CSV table of C-alpha atoms and ligand atoms in Angstrom, one decimal:
chain,number,residue,atom,x,y,z
J,3,MET,CA,20.8,11.5,287.9
J,4,ARG,CA,21.3,15.1,289.0
J,5,LEU,CA,23.9,12.8,291.7
J,6,VAL,CA,25.1,10.6,288.9
J,7,THR,CA,26.0,13.5,286.2
J,8,ALA,CA,27.3,15.6,289.6
J,9,ARG,CA,30.3,13.2,290.1
J,10,LEU,CA,30.7,12.7,286.6
J,11,LEU,CA,31.7,16.3,286.5
J,12,LEU,CA,33.6,15.7,288.9
J,13,ARG,CA,36.1,13.6,288.2
J,14,VAL,CA,36.8,15.6,284.8
J,15,LEU,CA,37.6,18.9,286.7
J,16,ASP,CA,39.0,17.1,290.1
J,17,ARG,CA,40.9,14.6,288.5
J,18,GLY,CA,40.9,14.7,284.5
J,19,ALA,CA,38.8,12.8,283.1
J,20,SER,CA,37.8,13.5,278.9
J,21,LEU,CA,34.2,13.6,279.1
J,22,SER,CA,34.8,11.4,276.2
J,23,ARG,CA,36.3,8.7,277.8
J,24,LEU,CA,34.0,8.9,281.0
J,25,LEU,CA,30.7,9.5,279.2
J,26,PRO,CA,29.6,5.9,277.2
J,27,ALA,CA,29.7,4.4,280.4
J,28,GLY,CA,29.3,6.4,282.8
J,29,LEU,CA,25.3,7.6,280.3
J,30,ALA,CA,24.8,3.9,280.4
J,31,ALA,CA,24.0,3.7,284.5
J,32,LEU,CA,21.9,5.9,284.1
J,33,ALA,CA,17.4,5.2,282.7
J,34,PRO,CA,17.6,5.7,278.6
J,35,ARG,CA,15.9,8.8,279.1
J,36,ASP,CA,17.3,10.7,281.5
J,37,ARG,CA,20.9,10.0,279.7
J,38,PRO,CA,19.8,13.3,277.2
J,39,LEU,CA,19.7,15.7,279.9
J,40,ALA,CA,22.8,14.8,282.0
J,41,GLN,CA,24.6,14.7,278.5
J,42,ALA,CA,23.0,17.9,277.6
J,43,LEU,CA,24.4,19.2,281.4
J,44,LEU,CA,28.3,17.8,281.7
J,45,TYR,CA,28.5,19.2,277.8
J,46,GLY,CA,26.3,22.5,279.4
J,47,THR,CA,28.4,23.2,282.7
J,48,LEU,CA,31.6,22.9,281.0
J,49,ARG,CA,31.0,24.6,278.1
J,50,ARG,CA,30.5,27.3,281.1
J,51,TYR,CA,32.8,26.7,283.7
J,52,HIS,CA,34.9,29.5,283.4
J,53,ARG,CA,31.6,32.2,283.8
J,54,TYR,CA,30.0,29.6,286.2
J,55,ARG,CA,33.0,28.6,289.5
J,56,PRO,CA,32.8,32.7,290.3
J,57,LEU,CA,29.5,32.4,291.7
J,58,LEU,CA,31.2,30.0,294.1
J,59,ASP,CA,33.0,32.0,295.5
J,60,ARG,CA,30.4,34.7,294.9
J,61,TYR,CA,27.6,33.0,296.9
J,62,LEU,CA,30.3,30.1,299.3
J,63,ARG,CA,31.3,32.4,302.6
J,64,ARG,CA,34.0,29.7,302.2
J,65,PRO,CA,35.5,26.3,299.5
J,66,PRO,CA,34.2,23.9,299.3
J,67,ARG,CA,36.3,20.9,301.9
J,68,PRO,CA,37.5,18.9,299.3
J,69,ARG,CA,35.4,15.7,300.5
J,70,ASP,CA,32.5,18.7,299.8
J,71,ARG,CA,32.8,18.8,296.3
J,72,LEU,CA,30.1,17.2,295.2
J,73,VAL,CA,28.2,20.3,296.5
J,74,ALA,CA,29.9,22.5,294.8
J,75,ALA,CA,29.4,20.8,291.0
J,76,LEU,CA,25.6,19.9,291.9
J,77,LEU,CA,25.6,23.9,292.2
J,78,LEU,CA,27.3,24.2,288.3
J,79,ILE,CA,24.7,21.8,287.5
J,80,GLY,CA,22.3,23.5,288.9
J,81,PHE,CA,23.7,26.9,287.3
J,82,GLU,CA,22.9,26.0,284.0
J,83,GLN,CA,20.1,24.5,284.5
J,84,LEU,CA,18.7,27.8,285.5
J,85,ALA,CA,20.4,29.4,282.8
J,86,ALA,CA,20.3,27.6,279.8
J,87,LEU,CA,18.5,24.6,279.5
J,88,ASP,CA,14.7,24.0,279.5
J,89,VAL,CA,14.0,22.6,282.8
J,90,PRO,CA,11.6,24.3,284.7
J,91,ALA,CA,13.4,26.3,287.5
J,92,HIS,CA,11.2,24.8,289.7
J,93,ALA,CA,11.8,21.3,289.0
J,94,ALA,CA,15.5,22.3,288.4
J,95,VAL,CA,15.8,23.5,292.4
J,96,HIS,CA,14.2,20.6,293.9
J,97,ALA,CA,15.6,17.8,292.1
J,98,THR,CA,19.2,19.1,292.7
J,99,VAL,CA,18.1,19.5,296.4
J,100,ALA,CA,16.7,16.3,296.4
J,101,ALA,CA,20.8,15.3,294.9
J,102,ALA,CA,22.2,16.7,297.3
J,103,ARG,CA,20.8,14.2,300.4
J,104,LEU,CA,20.7,12.0,298.0
J,105,GLY,CA,24.5,12.0,297.9
J,106,GLY,CA,25.3,11.8,301.5
J,107,PHE,CA,25.5,16.0,302.4
J,108,PRO,CA,22.0,16.4,304.5
J,109,TRP,CA,23.2,19.4,305.6
J,110,ALA,CA,23.9,21.1,301.9
J,111,ALA,CA,20.4,20.4,301.3
J,112,GLY,CA,19.6,24.2,302.6
J,113,LEU,CA,22.4,25.7,300.9
J,114,VAL,CA,22.0,23.7,297.0
J,115,ASN,CA,18.1,25.5,297.6
J,116,ALA,CA,19.5,29.1,298.7
J,117,VAL,CA,22.6,29.3,296.1
J,118,LEU,CA,20.1,28.5,293.7
J,119,ARG,CA,17.2,30.3,294.5
J,120,ARG,CA,19.8,33.4,295.0
J,121,PHE,CA,20.9,32.8,291.4
J,122,GLN,CA,17.5,32.2,289.8
J,123,ARG,CA,17.2,36.0,290.9
J,124,GLU,CA,19.7,37.8,290.6
J,125,GLY,CA,22.4,35.2,288.3
J,126,ARG,CA,22.4,37.2,285.4
J,127,GLU,CA,23.1,40.6,287.1
J,128,THR,CA,25.9,38.9,288.2
J,129,LEU,CA,27.0,37.5,285.6
J,130,GLU,CA,26.8,40.4,283.3
J,131,ARG,CA,29.2,42.4,286.6
J,132,LEU,CA,31.6,39.9,286.4
J,133,ALA,CA,32.4,39.6,283.1
J,134,ARG,CA,32.6,43.4,283.6
J,135,GLU,CA,35.2,42.8,286.2
J,136,ASP,CA,36.4,39.6,284.6
J,137,GLU,CA,37.8,38.7,281.2
J,138,GLU,CA,37.6,35.0,281.7
J,139,VAL,CA,33.9,35.7,282.5
J,140,ALA,CA,33.7,37.9,279.7
J,141,TRP,CA,35.7,35.1,277.5
J,142,ASN,CA,34.0,32.2,279.0
J,143,HIS,CA,38.0,30.4,278.5
J,144,PRO,CA,41.3,30.0,280.5
J,145,ARG,CA,43.0,33.3,281.2
J,146,TRP,CA,45.6,31.6,279.4
J,147,LEU,CA,44.4,30.2,276.3
J,148,ILE,CA,42.5,33.5,275.7
J,149,GLU,CA,45.8,35.7,276.1
J,150,ARG,CA,47.9,33.2,273.7
J,151,LEU,CA,44.8,33.3,271.1
J,152,ARG,CA,45.2,37.3,271.4
J,153,ALA,CA,48.9,36.9,270.6
J,154,ASP,CA,48.8,34.1,268.0
J,155,TRP,CA,45.6,35.6,265.9
J,156,PRO,CA,45.3,39.2,266.6
J,157,ASP,CA,42.0,39.7,264.1
J,158,HIS,CA,40.4,36.5,265.0
J,159,TRP,CA,41.5,35.6,268.4
J,160,GLN,CA,37.6,36.9,269.2
J,161,ALA,CA,36.1,35.5,266.3
J,162,ILE,CA,37.6,32.0,267.8
J,163,LEU,CA,36.6,32.6,271.5
J,164,ALA,CA,33.3,32.8,269.7
J,165,GLY,CA,33.0,30.2,268.1
J,166,ASN,CA,34.2,28.0,270.5
J,167,ASP,CA,31.1,28.2,272.7
J,168,ALA,CA,29.1,27.5,269.4
J,169,PRO,CA,27.3,24.6,269.0
J,170,PRO,CA,29.6,22.2,266.6
J,171,PRO,CA,27.9,21.2,262.8
J,172,LEU,CA,27.5,17.7,261.9
J,173,VAL,CA,29.4,17.2,259.0
J,174,LEU,CA,29.4,13.7,257.7
J,175,ARG,CA,32.6,11.8,255.3
J,176,VAL,CA,30.8,9.6,252.4
J,177,ASN,CA,31.9,6.5,252.0
J,178,ARG,CA,33.1,6.8,248.3
J,179,THR,CA,34.1,3.1,247.7
J,180,ARG,CA,30.0,2.7,248.4
J,181,SER,CA,28.2,5.4,247.1
J,182,THR,CA,28.2,9.6,246.8
J,183,PRO,CA,27.6,12.5,248.5
J,184,ASP,CA,24.9,13.4,245.7
J,185,ALA,CA,23.2,9.6,246.1
J,186,TYR,CA,23.9,10.2,249.9
J,187,ARG,CA,21.7,12.7,250.4
J,188,GLU,CA,19.2,11.3,248.6
J,189,ARG,CA,19.0,8.4,250.4
J,190,LEU,CA,19.2,11.3,253.9
J,191,ALA,CA,15.8,13.4,251.9
J,192,ALA,CA,14.1,9.4,252.1
J,193,SER,CA,14.5,9.8,255.3
J,194,GLY,CA,13.5,12.4,256.3
J,195,ILE,CA,16.7,14.2,256.6
J,196,GLU,CA,18.6,17.5,255.3
J,197,ALA,CA,21.9,17.2,253.7
J,198,ARG,CA,23.7,20.0,251.8
J,199,THR,CA,26.9,19.4,249.7
J,200,LEU,CA,30.2,21.6,250.9
J,201,PRO,CA,31.3,22.1,247.2
J,202,ALA,CA,35.1,22.9,249.2
J,203,TYR,CA,35.0,19.4,251.0
J,204,PRO,CA,33.8,17.2,248.4
J,205,ASP,CA,33.9,14.1,249.8
J,206,ALA,CA,31.3,15.6,252.8
J,207,LEU,CA,27.5,16.4,253.4
J,208,TRP,CA,26.2,18.9,255.9
J,209,LEU,CA,23.2,18.2,258.8
J,210,PRO,CA,22.4,21.3,259.5
J,211,ASP,CA,19.2,20.3,261.6
J,212,PRO,CA,21.9,16.9,263.5
J,213,VAL,CA,20.6,13.7,264.1
J,214,PRO,CA,21.8,10.7,266.1
J,215,VAL,CA,24.6,8.8,264.4
J,216,GLU,CA,21.9,5.5,264.5
J,217,ARG,CA,19.7,7.8,262.4
J,218,LEU,CA,20.9,8.1,258.9
J,219,PRO,CA,20.5,5.0,256.5
J,220,GLY,CA,23.5,3.0,256.3
J,221,PHE,CA,25.5,4.3,259.2
J,222,GLU,CA,26.3,1.1,260.7
J,223,SER,CA,27.3,-0.9,257.2
J,224,GLY,CA,29.7,1.7,256.5
J,225,LEU,CA,27.8,4.5,253.9
J,226,CYS,CA,29.6,7.0,255.7
J,227,SER,CA,30.9,8.6,258.9
J,228,VAL,CA,31.2,11.7,261.3
J,229,GLN,CA,34.3,13.3,260.3
J,230,ASP,CA,34.3,17.7,260.0
J,231,GLY,CA,35.2,18.8,256.5
J,232,ALA,CA,38.7,20.0,258.0
J,233,ALA,CA,39.1,16.5,259.0
J,234,GLN,CA,38.4,15.3,255.4
J,235,LEU,CA,41.5,18.0,253.5
J,236,ALA,CA,44.2,15.0,254.7
J,237,ALA,CA,43.9,12.8,252.6
J,238,PRO,CA,43.4,14.5,249.6
J,239,LEU,CA,46.2,16.6,250.9
J,240,LEU,CA,48.3,14.1,251.6
J,241,ASP,CA,47.5,12.3,248.5
J,242,PRO,CA,48.7,8.7,247.6
J,243,GLN,CA,48.8,7.2,244.3
J,244,PRO,CA,47.7,3.8,243.6
J,245,GLY,CA,50.5,0.7,245.1
J,246,GLU,CA,52.1,3.2,247.3
J,247,ARG,CA,53.2,2.4,251.0
J,248,VAL,CA,51.8,4.6,253.0
J,249,LEU,CA,52.2,5.5,257.1
J,250,ASP,CA,49.8,6.6,259.3
J,251,ALA,CA,51.3,7.1,262.0
J,252,CYS,CA,49.3,8.6,264.2
J,253,ALA,CA,45.8,6.8,263.5
J,254,ALA,CA,43.8,6.0,266.7
J,255,PRO,CA,40.7,6.3,265.7
J,256,GLY,CA,41.0,6.0,262.1
J,257,GLY,CA,38.6,8.6,260.8
J,258,LYS,CA,42.4,9.6,258.3
J,259,THR,CA,42.9,6.3,258.1
J,260,ALA,CA,38.8,5.1,256.5
J,261,HIS,CA,40.1,7.7,253.5
J,262,LEU,CA,42.6,7.3,252.9
J,263,LEU,CA,41.0,3.9,252.4
J,264,GLU,CA,38.0,5.3,250.4
J,265,LYS,CA,40.2,7.4,248.5
J,266,GLN,CA,42.9,5.3,247.8
J,267,PRO,CA,41.6,1.9,247.1
J,268,ARG,CA,44.2,0.6,245.4
J,269,LEU,CA,46.9,1.3,248.0
J,270,GLY,CA,49.3,-1.0,247.5
J,271,HIS,CA,50.0,-0.6,251.3
J,272,LEU,CA,48.6,1.2,254.7
J,273,LEU,CA,50.6,0.7,258.0
J,274,ALA,CA,48.0,2.2,261.3
J,275,LEU,CA,49.9,3.2,264.2
J,276,ASP,CA,48.7,4.0,267.3
J,277,ARG,CA,50.4,3.8,270.8
J,278,GLU,CA,47.4,3.5,273.0
J,279,ALA,CA,46.0,-0.5,272.4
J,280,HIS,CA,42.1,0.5,273.1
J,281,ARG,CA,42.8,3.8,270.9
J,282,ALA,CA,44.3,0.7,268.1
J,283,ARG,CA,40.9,-1.0,268.5
J,284,GLU,CA,38.9,1.9,267.5
J,285,ILE,CA,40.6,1.1,264.6
J,286,GLU,CA,39.8,-2.1,263.9
J,287,ARG,CA,35.7,-1.0,264.8
J,288,THR,CA,36.2,1.5,262.2
J,289,LEU,CA,38.1,0.4,259.5
J,290,ALA,CA,35.4,-3.3,260.0
J,291,ARG,CA,32.0,-1.0,260.3
J,292,LEU,CA,33.3,0.3,256.4
J,293,GLY,CA,35.2,-2.8,254.4
J,294,LEU,CA,38.2,-1.3,254.5
J,295,ARG,CA,41.8,-2.8,255.7
J,296,ALA,CA,44.9,-2.0,256.8
J,297,GLU,CA,48.0,-3.4,258.5
J,298,LEU,CA,47.0,-2.4,262.7
J,299,ARG,CA,50.4,-2.1,265.7
J,300,VAL,CA,50.4,-1.1,268.3
J,301,ALA,CA,53.4,1.7,268.9
J,302,ASP,CA,54.9,3.9,269.5
J,303,ALA,CA,55.3,6.4,266.3
J,304,GLY,CA,58.3,7.7,267.4
J,305,ARG,CA,60.3,4.5,268.1
J,306,PRO,CA,60.5,2.8,264.8
J,307,GLU,CA,63.4,0.5,266.1
J,308,ALA,CA,60.6,-1.2,267.3
J,309,TRP,CA,58.0,-1.7,264.3
J,310,TRP,CA,59.8,-0.5,261.0
J,311,ASP,CA,61.3,-3.2,258.5
J,312,GLY,CA,63.6,-1.0,256.8
J,313,THR,CA,61.5,0.1,253.8
J,314,PRO,CA,61.2,3.5,253.5
J,315,PHE,CA,57.1,4.8,252.7
J,316,ASP,CA,56.0,7.0,250.1
J,317,ARG,CA,53.7,8.9,252.2
J,318,ILE,CA,52.5,9.3,255.6
J,319,LEU,CA,50.9,10.9,258.2
J,320,LEU,CA,51.4,12.8,261.4
J,321,ASP,CA,48.9,13.6,263.4
J,322,ALA,CA,50.3,14.8,266.0
J,323,PRO,CA,48.9,14.3,269.6
J,324,CYS,CA,48.0,18.4,270.2
J,325,SER,CA,46.8,20.5,273.0
J,326,ALA,CA,43.6,20.3,270.8
J,327,THR,CA,42.4,23.7,271.0
J,328,GLY,CA,40.7,24.1,267.7
J,329,VAL,CA,37.9,21.1,268.4
J,330,ILE,CA,37.1,23.2,271.9
J,331,ARG,CA,33.3,23.7,270.4
J,332,ARG,CA,33.1,19.4,270.1
J,333,HIS,CA,34.9,18.6,273.6
J,334,PRO,CA,34.0,21.6,275.7
J,335,ASP,CA,36.2,19.7,278.6
J,336,ILE,CA,39.3,21.0,277.5
J,337,LYS,CA,38.6,24.3,278.4
J,338,VAL,CA,38.9,22.6,281.9
J,339,LEU,CA,41.3,20.0,281.0
J,340,ARG,CA,43.7,21.5,279.1
J,341,ARG,CA,47.0,24.0,281.0
J,342,ALA,CA,49.3,25.9,279.3
J,343,THR,CA,52.4,24.0,281.2
J,344,ASP,CA,51.1,20.8,278.8
J,345,LEU,CA,52.0,23.1,275.9
J,346,GLU,CA,55.9,22.3,276.7
J,347,ARG,CA,55.5,18.5,276.2
J,348,LEU,CA,53.4,18.7,273.5
J,349,THR,CA,55.6,20.5,271.3
J,350,GLU,CA,58.0,17.9,272.4
J,351,THR,CA,56.4,15.6,271.6
J,352,GLN,CA,55.6,16.8,268.3
J,353,ASP,CA,59.0,17.3,267.3
J,354,ARG,CA,60.1,13.8,268.2
J,355,LEU,CA,57.1,12.8,266.2
J,356,LEU,CA,58.6,14.4,263.2
J,357,GLU,CA,62.5,14.1,264.0
J,358,ALA,CA,62.1,9.9,264.2
J,359,LEU,CA,60.2,9.7,261.2
J,360,TRP,CA,61.5,12.0,258.4
J,361,PRO,CA,63.6,8.9,258.0
J,362,LEU,CA,61.5,6.5,257.0
J,363,LEU,CA,60.2,8.5,253.5
J,364,ARG,CA,61.8,7.8,250.7
J,365,PRO,CA,62.9,10.4,248.5
J,366,GLY,CA,60.7,12.7,246.4
J,367,GLY,CA,57.8,11.6,248.8
J,368,ARG,CA,55.5,13.9,251.4
J,369,LEU,CA,54.0,13.6,254.7
J,370,LEU,CA,52.1,15.5,256.3
J,371,TYR,CA,51.9,16.3,259.5
J,372,CYS,CA,48.2,18.1,260.6
J,373,THR,CA,47.0,18.3,264.4
J,374,CYS,CA,43.8,20.0,265.2
J,375,SER,CA,45.2,22.7,267.0
J,376,VAL,CA,44.9,26.4,266.8
J,377,LEU,CA,48.4,27.7,268.5
J,378,ARG,CA,51.2,28.3,266.6
J,379,CYS,CA,53.1,27.1,268.8
J,380,GLU,CA,52.7,23.7,267.3
J,381,ASN,CA,51.0,24.5,264.1
J,382,GLN,CA,53.9,26.8,262.5
J,383,ALA,CA,57.1,27.5,264.5
J,384,ARG,CA,57.0,23.1,264.9
J,385,ILE,CA,57.3,23.8,260.3
J,386,ALA,CA,59.4,26.4,259.9
J,387,ALA,CA,62.3,24.7,263.3
J,388,PHE,CA,61.3,21.9,261.3
J,389,LEU,CA,61.9,23.6,257.9
J,390,ALA,CA,65.6,24.9,259.6
J,391,ARG,CA,67.1,22.1,260.3
J,392,HIS,CA,65.8,20.1,257.3
J,393,PRO,CA,67.5,21.6,253.9
J,394,GLU,CA,66.6,18.5,251.8
J,395,ALA,CA,62.3,19.1,252.8
J,396,ARG,CA,60.4,21.5,250.9
J,397,ALA,CA,57.6,22.6,252.4
J,398,LEU,CA,54.5,22.5,249.9
J,399,PRO,CA,51.7,25.0,251.4
J,400,PRO,CA,47.6,23.9,250.8
J,401,ARG,CA,45.2,26.3,250.1
J,402,HIS,CA,41.5,26.7,250.4
J,403,PRO,CA,38.4,28.4,250.7
J,404,ASP,CA,38.3,28.4,254.8
J,405,GLY,CA,42.2,28.0,255.3
J,406,LEU,CA,45.2,31.1,256.1
J,407,THR,CA,48.2,29.8,254.0
J,408,ASP,CA,51.7,30.8,255.1
J,409,ALA,CA,55.0,29.4,254.6
J,410,THR,CA,55.0,26.0,256.2
J,411,GLY,CA,50.8,25.5,255.8
J,412,MET,CA,47.5,26.1,256.2
J,413,GLN,CA,45.8,26.9,259.7
J,414,MET,CA,41.8,26.6,260.2
J,415,LEU,CA,40.4,28.4,262.2
J,416,PRO,CA,36.8,27.3,263.9
J,417,VAL,CA,35.1,30.8,262.4
J,418,ARG,CA,32.5,30.7,259.9
J,419,ASN,CA,33.0,32.6,256.7
J,420,PRO,CA,30.4,34.7,255.8
J,421,ASP,CA,29.7,33.8,252.2
J,422,ARG,CA,30.1,29.9,253.8
J,423,ALA,CA,29.1,27.5,255.8
J,424,PRO,CA,29.3,26.2,258.3
J,425,ALA,CA,32.2,27.4,260.1
J,426,PRO,CA,35.5,24.3,259.9
J,427,ASP,CA,37.0,22.3,263.6
J,428,GLY,CA,40.3,24.6,264.1
J,429,PHE,CA,43.4,22.8,262.4
J,430,TYR,CA,46.7,22.4,260.6
J,431,HIS,CA,48.1,20.9,257.9
J,432,ALA,CA,51.3,21.5,256.8
J,433,LEU,CA,52.5,19.1,253.6
J,434,ILE,CA,56.7,19.3,253.6
J,435,GLU,CA,57.9,16.9,250.5
J,436,LYS,CA,61.7,15.3,250.8
J,437,GLU,CA,64.5,16.3,248.4
J,438,PRO,CA,64.3,13.7,245.2
J,439,GLN,CA,67.9,13.8,245.7
J,440,ALA,CA,68.1,13.0,249.5
W,509,LIG,C1,45.2,12.9,267.2
W,509,LIG,S1,44.5,11.7,267.7
W,509,LIG,C2,44.7,11.1,265.7
W,509,LIG,C3,43.1,10.7,265.0
W,509,LIG,C4,43.7,10.0,263.9
W,509,LIG,N1,44.2,10.6,262.7
W,509,LIG,C5,41.7,10.2,263.1
W,509,LIG,O1,41.9,11.1,262.3
W,509,LIG,O2,41.1,9.8,263.4
W,509,LIG,C6,46.3,11.0,267.2
W,509,LIG,C7,46.2,9.8,268.8
W,509,LIG,O3,48.0,10.2,268.3
W,509,LIG,C8,48.3,9.0,269.0
W,509,LIG,N2,49.6,9.1,269.8
W,509,LIG,C9,49.9,10.2,270.6
W,509,LIG,N3,51.5,9.3,270.8
W,509,LIG,C10,51.7,8.0,270.1
W,509,LIG,C11,53.0,8.0,269.1
W,509,LIG,N4,53.8,8.4,269.9
W,509,LIG,N5,52.9,7.3,268.2
W,509,LIG,C12,52.0,6.4,267.9
W,509,LIG,N6,50.6,6.9,268.2
W,509,LIG,C13,50.5,8.3,269.4
W,509,LIG,C14,46.9,8.7,270.5
W,509,LIG,O4,46.9,7.9,271.5
W,509,LIG,C15,45.9,9.2,269.2
W,509,LIG,O5,45.6,8.3,268.9
């Protein structure tokens, strides 16, 4: 199990694969009883990667050669077992040493044993010392992101960094075409699952003690979906009316597509696009489970000439590709996968999509731009620049108890409000209306 886990970890660290794409097949290769520990090891090691990585420099005489990277990965998951998981120390060391042998590195068995025993003896003090010397260790994030957050959110950056390392809450969206939050909460209670309504998120239920979705009554038949409260604001903000034509331009896996249809079952037409065919199939599965229908197309939203029939849309949702820096607590691999250099490409794409879709909106229509980013360059700066280029566009900045509203839109930060729980995902919403005479 540890060998398979270390190989999966290397695919994230060295080949830039994302955990959510790797895990289904990766875990299927393991015995069911081993899967929870493998998953916990992967998430935990990536969550604390910036803390553990400098230990390799300290404990190894020279950096591992490319062909020995698996040994480094085994050490990283060894640190996680000893520092954060409930695995007895001797079993953790023994099994990790055995995995080195099994993986074809018999020469490394002694090394893995010595390093993990040293970590067991002095790891805590070493980490404390490293944290005093190195901001990446202290904040457990890459330096570029710490610097960006400090510049973007001088009053909140520390809370954002801490929030990114907190366990993510399990929030459900109740399918309003089938049930209500109160009724579904009672069904959950009958199954022994506690749920609380969240007044600021009218379709949501929060499960203070998360359970696997398979335990949620009626999940497979579409009574509810898993979706953070912040993402549940998109459909009500876009607020499509009966009979309207709606475009969901970047729709996979279909969370917001489904919510739009649940909120407004009498929509005229909903076209859901995604550029990636395998992701578009997820929209199909989402809608089928929930008993909803939309027109689906695999297409580049930035090239409407290939898919638009020329009839304007009343509402457009642009849930743009972004750094996903608002959902690090759910996807800790983002800390190692994302680079500062990605931002230029992402912001160019965001501008390109906004420009390509704006002409498709009817005069008087509304476009909702959103991202799961907490970086101003992808959010406030994109919309400010768009508004400056388009005098016929008017911002209608949303307001919400968990949001920070400015002239462009509303930012949510993954930071717990002391009066409420849980903290929302980091998210940005900007609602823009096209002048009726445009
Ligand atoms: C943030 S995710 C969308 C999440 C989705 N709205 C939901 O609520 O479930 C962004 C999606 O945009 C898609 N995408 C990226 N560039 C695109 C483009 N040019 N045209 C269409 N889809 C695109 C990605 O494949 C990805 O599925």
